[in-house]
CSV table of C-alpha atoms in Angstrom, one decimal:
chain,number,residue,atom,x,y,z
A,3,MET,CA,112.5,30.3,141.5
A,4,GLY,CA,110.5,29.5,138.3
A,5,VAL,CA,108.0,31.8,136.6
A,6,GLN,CA,105.0,30.3,134.9
A,7,GLY,CA,103.3,32.0,132.0
A,8,LEU,CA,100.0,31.6,130.2
A,9,ARG,CA,99.5,31.9,126.4
A,10,VAL,CA,96.0,32.3,125.0
A,11,GLU,CA,95.3,32.1,121.3
A,12,ILE,CA,91.8,32.9,119.9
A,13,VAL,CA,90.9,31.6,116.5
A,14,SER,CA,87.8,32.7,114.7
A,15,GLU,CA,86.5,32.1,111.2
A,16,GLY,CA,84.2,35.1,111.2
A,17,PRO,CA,84.8,38.3,109.0
A,18,PRO,CA,87.0,41.1,110.3
A,19,PRO,CA,85.2,44.1,111.8
A,20,PRO,CA,84.1,46.6,109.2
A,21,ASP,CA,86.1,49.7,108.5
A,22,GLU,CA,84.9,53.0,110.0
A,23,PRO,CA,82.4,54.5,107.5
A,24,PRO,CA,83.6,57.7,105.8
A,25,PRO,CA,82.2,60.9,107.2
A,26,PRO,CA,79.1,62.1,105.5
A,27,PRO,CA,79.6,64.8,102.8
A,28,PRO,CA,78.9,68.3,103.9
A,29,PRO,CA,75.4,69.5,103.1
A,30,PRO,CA,75.1,71.2,99.7
A,31,VAL,CA,75.1,74.9,99.5
A,32,LEU,CA,71.9,75.9,97.9
A,33,GLU,CA,71.7,79.5,98.9
A,34,MET,CA,74.3,82.2,99.6
A,35,PRO,CA,74.4,86.0,99.6
A,36,GLY,CA,76.3,88.0,96.9
A,37,THR,CA,77.5,91.6,96.6
A,38,PHE,CA,78.6,93.3,93.4
A,39,ASN,CA,80.4,96.6,93.8
A,40,LEU,CA,80.2,98.3,90.3
A,41,GLU,CA,81.5,101.5,88.8
A,42,LEU,CA,79.0,102.7,86.3
A,43,THR,CA,81.0,105.7,85.1
A,44,PRO,CA,84.3,107.0,86.5
A,45,GLY,CA,83.5,108.1,90.1
A,46,GLN,CA,79.9,106.7,90.1
A,47,HIS,CA,79.6,103.5,92.1
A,48,VAL,CA,76.7,101.2,93.0
A,49,ALA,CA,76.5,98.1,95.1
A,50,LEU,CA,74.1,95.3,94.3
A,51,ASP,CA,73.2,92.9,97.2
A,52,VAL,CA,71.6,89.7,95.9
A,53,ASN,CA,70.6,86.2,97.1
A,54,ILE,CA,71.9,83.4,94.9
A,55,ASN,CA,69.8,80.2,94.9
A,56,SER,CA,70.0,76.8,93.5
A,57,ASP,CA,67.2,74.2,93.6
A,58,GLU,CA,69.3,71.1,93.5
A,59,LEU,CA,73.0,71.7,92.5
A,60,ASP,CA,75.6,72.4,95.2
A,61,MET,CA,77.1,75.8,94.6
A,62,ALA,CA,80.2,75.0,96.7
A,63,ARG,CA,81.5,71.8,95.0
A,64,MET,CA,81.6,70.1,91.7
A,65,GLU,CA,80.5,66.5,91.3
A,66,ASP,CA,84.0,65.3,91.9
A,67,GLY,CA,84.3,67.3,95.1
A,68,THR,CA,86.4,70.2,93.7
A,69,MET,CA,85.7,73.4,95.7
A,70,VAL,CA,84.3,76.3,93.8
A,71,ASP,CA,85.9,79.3,95.5
A,72,GLY,CA,88.7,81.9,95.2
A,73,MET,CA,89.1,85.1,93.3
A,74,PHE,CA,88.0,85.3,89.7
A,75,TRP,CA,88.7,87.7,86.8
A,76,GLY,CA,86.3,88.1,84.0
A,77,LYS,CA,83.2,89.8,82.5
A,78,LEU,CA,79.9,90.4,84.2
A,79,ASP,CA,76.8,91.0,82.0
A,80,ILE,CA,73.8,92.6,83.5
A,81,VAL,CA,70.8,92.8,81.1
A,82,HIS,CA,67.6,94.7,81.4
A,83,ALA,CA,65.8,94.5,78.1
A,84,GLY,CA,62.0,94.5,78.2
A,85,ASP,CA,61.0,91.5,80.2
A,86,ASP,CA,64.5,90.0,80.1
A,87,HIS,CA,66.4,90.6,83.3
A,88,HIS,CA,69.4,88.4,84.0
A,89,LEU,CA,73.0,88.5,85.3
A,90,GLU,CA,75.8,86.3,83.9
A,91,PHE,CA,79.5,86.2,84.8
A,92,THR,CA,82.2,84.5,82.8
A,93,GLY,CA,85.7,84.4,84.1
A,94,THR,CA,88.8,82.6,85.2
A,95,ARG,CA,90.2,81.9,88.7
A,96,LEU,CA,93.3,83.8,89.6
A,97,PRO,CA,96.2,81.9,91.1
A,98,ASP,CA,96.6,82.2,94.9
A,99,ASN,CA,98.6,85.3,95.6
A,100,GLU,CA,98.7,87.7,98.5
A,101,ASP,CA,98.9,90.6,96.2
A,102,TYR,CA,95.3,90.1,95.2
A,103,LYS,CA,94.0,90.6,98.7
A,104,GLY,CA,93.3,93.7,100.6
A,105,GLY,CA,93.0,96.8,98.3
A,106,PHE,CA,93.0,94.9,95.0
A,107,LYS,CA,90.1,96.2,92.8
A,108,VAL,CA,89.2,96.9,89.2
A,109,ASP,CA,88.1,100.4,88.2
A,110,SER,CA,88.1,102.7,85.2
A,111,ARG,CA,91.8,103.5,85.7
A,112,VAL,CA,92.8,99.8,85.7
A,113,MET,CA,90.7,99.2,82.6
A,114,THR,CA,92.4,102.1,80.8
A,115,LYS,CA,95.8,100.6,81.6
A,116,LEU,CA,94.6,97.2,80.4
A,117,ALA,CA,93.4,98.6,77.1
A,118,VAL,CA,96.8,100.2,76.5
A,119,ALA,CA,98.6,97.0,77.4
A,120,ALA,CA,96.3,95.0,75.1
A,121,LYS,CA,96.8,97.3,72.1
A,122,PRO,CA,98.3,95.4,69.2
A,123,VAL,CA,101.9,95.9,68.1
A,124,THR,CA,102.0,99.1,66.1
A,125,ALA,CA,104.6,100.8,63.9
A,126,ARG,CA,104.6,104.6,64.4
A,127,CYS,CA,105.8,106.4,61.3
A,128,HIS,CA,106.7,110.1,60.7
A,129,LEU,CA,107.1,111.3,57.1
A,130,SER,CA,108.7,114.6,56.2
A,131,ILE,CA,109.2,116.2,52.8
A,132,LEU,CA,112.2,118.4,52.0
A,133,THR,CA,111.8,120.4,48.8
A,134,PRO,CA,113.8,123.2,47.2
A,135,ALA,CA,110.7,125.0,46.0
A,136,VAL,CA,106.9,125.0,46.6
A,137,GLN,CA,105.6,121.7,45.2
A,138,TYR,CA,102.1,120.2,44.9
A,139,CYS,CA,102.1,116.4,45.3
A,140,ASP,CA,100.2,113.3,46.2
A,141,VAL,CA,101.7,110.9,48.7
A,142,ILE,CA,100.1,107.4,48.5
A,143,LEU,CA,100.7,104.7,51.1
A,144,SER,CA,100.0,101.1,50.1
A,145,PHE,CA,100.0,98.4,52.8
A,146,SER,CA,100.6,94.7,52.1
A,147,SER,CA,98.0,92.2,53.0
A,148,LEU,CA,99.9,91.4,56.3
A,149,TRP,CA,99.7,95.1,57.4
A,150,GLN,CA,96.8,97.4,58.1
A,151,PRO,CA,96.8,101.2,58.3
A,152,GLY,CA,96.0,102.6,61.7
A,153,VAL,CA,95.7,106.2,62.9
A,154,THR,CA,96.8,108.8,60.3
A,155,TRP,CA,97.4,112.5,61.0
A,156,PRO,CA,96.3,114.7,59.2
A,157,PRO,CA,93.5,112.2,58.3
A,158,ALA,CA,94.4,110.6,55.0
A,159,GLU,CA,92.0,109.9,52.2
A,160,LYS,CA,91.1,106.2,52.0
A,161,LEU,CA,91.5,104.9,48.4
A,162,GLU,CA,91.2,101.2,49.1
A,163,ASP,CA,91.2,98.9,52.2
A,164,ASN,CA,95.0,99.0,52.3
A,165,LYS,CA,95.7,102.3,50.5
A,166,VAL,CA,95.5,105.9,51.6
A,167,LYS,CA,96.4,109.2,50.0
A,168,TYR,CA,97.5,112.7,51.1
A,169,PHE,CA,97.2,115.7,48.7
A,170,LEU,CA,99.8,118.3,49.9
A,171,ARG,CA,101.6,121.5,49.1
A,172,ALA,CA,105.2,121.2,50.3
A,173,HIS,CA,107.2,124.3,51.2
A,174,PRO,CA,111.0,124.8,51.5
A,175,GLY,CA,111.8,124.6,55.2
A,176,GLY,CA,109.5,121.5,55.7
A,177,ALA,CA,106.0,123.0,56.1
A,178,LEU,CA,103.2,120.7,54.6
A,179,GLU,CA,99.7,122.0,53.7
A,180,HIS,CA,97.1,119.3,53.8
A,181,PHE,CA,94.3,120.5,51.5
A,182,GLU,CA,91.5,118.3,52.7
A,183,THR,CA,91.7,119.5,56.4
A,184,GLU,CA,93.6,122.8,55.8
A,185,ILE,CA,96.1,121.6,58.5
A,186,VAL,CA,99.7,122.8,58.2
A,187,THR,CA,102.3,120.5,59.8
A,188,THR,CA,106.0,119.6,59.4
A,189,ALA,CA,105.4,115.8,59.1
A,190,LEU,CA,102.7,113.2,58.3
A,191,TYR,CA,102.0,110.7,61.0
A,192,TYR,CA,100.6,107.2,60.4
A,193,GLU,CA,100.5,103.9,62.1
A,194,ALA,CA,100.9,100.5,60.6
A,195,VAL,CA,99.6,97.4,62.4
A,196,PRO,CA,101.1,94.0,61.4
A,197,ASP,CA,99.1,90.8,61.5
A,198,PRO,CA,99.5,89.4,65.1
A,199,GLY,CA,100.2,85.9,63.7
A,200,MET,CA,103.4,87.1,62.1
A,201,VAL,CA,104.9,88.9,65.1
A,202,ASP,CA,107.5,86.7,66.8
A,203,PRO,CA,109.9,88.9,68.8
A,204,ASN,CA,112.6,86.2,68.8
A,205,GLU,CA,112.5,86.0,65.0
A,206,TYR,CA,112.2,89.7,64.4
A,207,ILE,CA,115.3,90.5,66.4
A,208,ALA,CA,117.9,87.7,67.0
A,209,PRO,CA,121.7,87.6,67.4
A,210,ARG,CA,121.9,86.8,63.6
A,211,ASN,CA,120.2,90.1,62.6
A,212,GLY,CA,120.3,92.4,65.5
A,213,TYR,CA,122.4,93.8,68.4
A,214,ALA,CA,121.8,94.2,72.1
A,215,MET,CA,123.1,96.5,74.8
A,216,SER,CA,121.9,98.2,78.0
A,217,PHE,CA,119.5,101.1,77.8
A,218,ARG,CA,122.2,103.5,79.0
A,219,ASP,CA,124.5,102.5,76.2
A,220,PHE,CA,121.7,102.3,73.6
A,221,ILE,CA,120.7,106.0,73.6
A,222,PRO,CA,124.1,107.5,72.8
A,223,HIS,CA,124.8,104.6,70.4
A,224,LEU,CA,121.5,105.2,68.5
A,225,MET,CA,122.3,108.9,68.3
A,226,ASN,CA,125.6,108.1,66.6
A,227,VAL,CA,123.9,105.7,64.2
A,228,LEU,CA,121.4,108.3,63.2
A,229,ASP,CA,124.2,110.8,62.7
A,230,GLN,CA,125.9,108.3,60.3
A,231,LEU,CA,122.6,108.0,58.4
A,232,GLY,CA,122.6,111.8,57.7
A,233,LEU,CA,119.9,113.0,60.1
A,234,SER,CA,120.2,116.5,61.2
A,235,LEU,CA,120.6,117.3,64.9
A,236,HIS,CA,117.0,118.4,65.0
A,237,ALA,CA,115.8,115.2,63.3
A,238,ARG,CA,117.9,113.0,65.6
A,239,SER,CA,116.6,114.8,68.7
A,240,ASN,CA,113.0,114.4,67.6
A,241,PHE,CA,113.5,110.7,66.9
A,242,LEU,CA,114.9,110.1,70.4
A,243,ASN,CA,112.4,112.4,72.2
A,244,ASN,CA,109.4,110.8,70.5
A,245,ASN,CA,110.5,107.3,71.6
A,246,MET,CA,112.4,107.9,74.8
A,247,HIS,CA,109.4,106.7,77.0
A,248,ALA,CA,109.2,103.4,75.1
A,249,PHE,CA,113.0,102.9,75.2
A,250,SER,CA,113.3,103.7,78.9
A,251,GLN,CA,110.9,101.0,79.9
A,252,HIS,CA,113.6,98.4,79.4
A,253,LYS,CA,116.9,97.7,81.2
A,254,ASN,CA,118.3,96.2,78.0
A,255,ILE,CA,117.4,96.7,74.4
A,256,ALA,CA,117.9,94.6,71.2
A,257,TYR,CA,117.4,96.3,67.9
A,258,ARG,CA,117.8,96.3,64.1
A,259,PHE,CA,117.2,98.5,61.1
A,260,LEU,CA,115.4,97.3,58.0
A,261,SER,CA,116.5,97.8,54.5
A,262,GLN,CA,114.4,100.0,52.3
A,263,SER,CA,113.4,97.0,50.1
A,264,LYS,CA,112.0,95.2,53.2
A,265,ILE,CA,110.1,98.3,54.3
A,266,ALA,CA,108.6,98.8,50.8
A,267,SER,CA,107.4,95.2,50.8
A,268,ALA,CA,105.3,96.0,53.8
A,269,ILE,CA,104.4,99.6,53.3
A,270,ASP,CA,105.1,101.2,49.9
A,271,ILE,CA,105.2,104.9,49.3
A,272,ALA,CA,104.4,106.5,45.9
A,273,VAL,CA,104.9,110.3,45.2
A,274,THR,CA,103.7,112.1,42.1
A,275,THR,CA,106.9,114.2,42.1
A,276,ASP,CA,109.8,112.9,40.0
A,277,PRO,CA,112.6,112.6,40.7
A,278,CYS,CA,112.3,111.9,44.5
A,279,VAL,CA,115.0,110.6,46.9
A,280,PHE,CA,113.7,108.4,49.6
A,281,THR,CA,115.4,107.9,53.0
A,282,ARG,CA,113.3,105.4,55.1
A,283,LEU,CA,114.6,104.4,58.5
A,284,PHE,CA,112.6,101.6,60.2
A,285,LEU,CA,113.8,100.7,63.7
A,286,ILE,CA,112.6,97.4,65.3
A,287,PHE,CA,113.4,96.9,69.0
A,288,ARG,CA,112.5,94.8,72.0
A,289,GLY,CA,113.4,94.8,75.7
A,290,LEU,CA,115.6,92.0,77.1
A,291,THR,CA,116.2,90.6,80.6
A,292,ASP,CA,119.7,90.2,81.9
A,293,GLU,CA,119.5,86.5,81.1
A,294,GLU,CA,118.3,87.1,77.5
A,295,VAL,CA,121.2,89.5,76.8
A,296,GLY,CA,123.5,86.5,77.2
A,297,ALA,CA,122.3,85.1,73.8
A,298,PHE,CA,123.7,88.3,72.1
A,299,ALA,CA,127.2,87.7,73.4
A,300,GLY,CA,128.6,88.1,69.8
A,301,ALA,CA,126.2,90.9,68.9
A,302,THR,CA,126.8,93.7,71.4
A,303,GLU,CA,127.5,97.4,71.1
A,304,LYS,CA,131.1,96.7,70.1
A,305,GLU,CA,129.9,94.7,67.0
A,306,ALA,CA,127.2,97.2,66.3
A,307,ASN,CA,129.7,100.1,66.1
A,308,THR,CA,131.5,98.3,63.3
A,309,VAL,CA,128.4,98.0,61.1
A,310,ASN,CA,128.1,100.0,57.9
A,311,TRP,CA,124.6,101.3,58.6
A,312,ARG,CA,124.4,103.3,55.4
A,313,GLU,CA,124.7,100.0,53.5
A,314,ILE,CA,122.1,98.3,55.7
A,315,VAL,CA,119.4,100.9,55.1
A,316,ASP,CA,120.3,101.6,51.4
A,317,TRP,CA,121.3,105.2,52.2
A,318,GLN,CA,121.9,107.5,49.1
A,319,GLU,CA,124.3,110.4,48.9
A,320,ASP,CA,121.6,112.3,47.1
A,321,SER,CA,119.6,112.4,50.4
A,322,LYS,CA,122.0,115.3,51.4
A,323,ASP,CA,121.4,117.3,48.2
A,324,SER,CA,119.1,120.3,49.1
A,325,THR,CA,118.4,120.9,45.4
A,326,LEU,CA,116.4,117.7,45.1
A,327,PHE,CA,112.9,116.7,46.2
A,328,ARG,CA,113.4,114.3,49.2
A,329,ILE,CA,111.4,112.3,51.6
A,330,LEU,CA,112.6,111.3,55.1
A,331,GLU,CA,110.6,108.8,57.0
A,332,THR,CA,111.4,107.5,60.4
A,333,SER,CA,109.5,104.5,61.9
A,334,VAL,CA,109.7,102.6,65.1
A,335,LEU,CA,108.2,99.2,65.9
A,336,GLU,CA,108.4,97.7,69.4
A,337,VAL,CA,107.8,93.9,69.5
A,338,THR,CA,107.0,92.2,72.8
């Protein structure tokens, strides 16, 4: 039994039907509420509820359709000066992250921590004088153009932009009388701030000039190095105690000591007492991740233990002679 079929073909010379028109853009956002929760002083808070208006421009989208939304970090200026009253915010959008949600806020405690984190790299220096008899002297610190003096204690007398002076009376046993402030101390403290443009952690400490090890190995190793360099148990303990917090922030540490000639090219010390024996120990260190430690495969604690540190820092046998006028300076610079 046959089956018949019918085939129909329609031919038209007319244009194809038009595409569906795109959906209309959402209406522009010309008004929206705003709330600013502000801390005027620690513990004193105020909330500003405002209405934000725009006559023509869409506050939700840019001309290319990019949404203007998210969480922003920046600076809010509120000005009330005479007839001038305005509010201006400048900031950057934070990347999407769940950690920013919920209880994330900025207050005086956060800003204090940020100020500490943003503080420039600084060398912290302690200078002691060992004298066989009472001795009046001037101690003059001269900083190169790539370094600036920071905090000094007792406060030093400023001679020039990069030069300061202490007028002291040194006593056997280590006591120092600072005449300008009438402060008696056992050491002078000063800070030296390098030009940020010259601080490259990877150049300051690399496998070619430094050594790396875990924090746990670093502390006893450093104690032994300081012993080789003639520091007393008291001086070694002070050095470690003063810097233990900074050291302990890192799982691994890379370090090096500078020679006295390199220290002097950055910060020179002049004393009006002659002769004078200088021992200047300047430690530079930085923290390393486990991955970064691998680059120091040939510069580990094992290799560091074979180094002649007295030769590295230009140590002198006279630094042990208690009949001589001597200066001991210990400095630490963390580069990050």
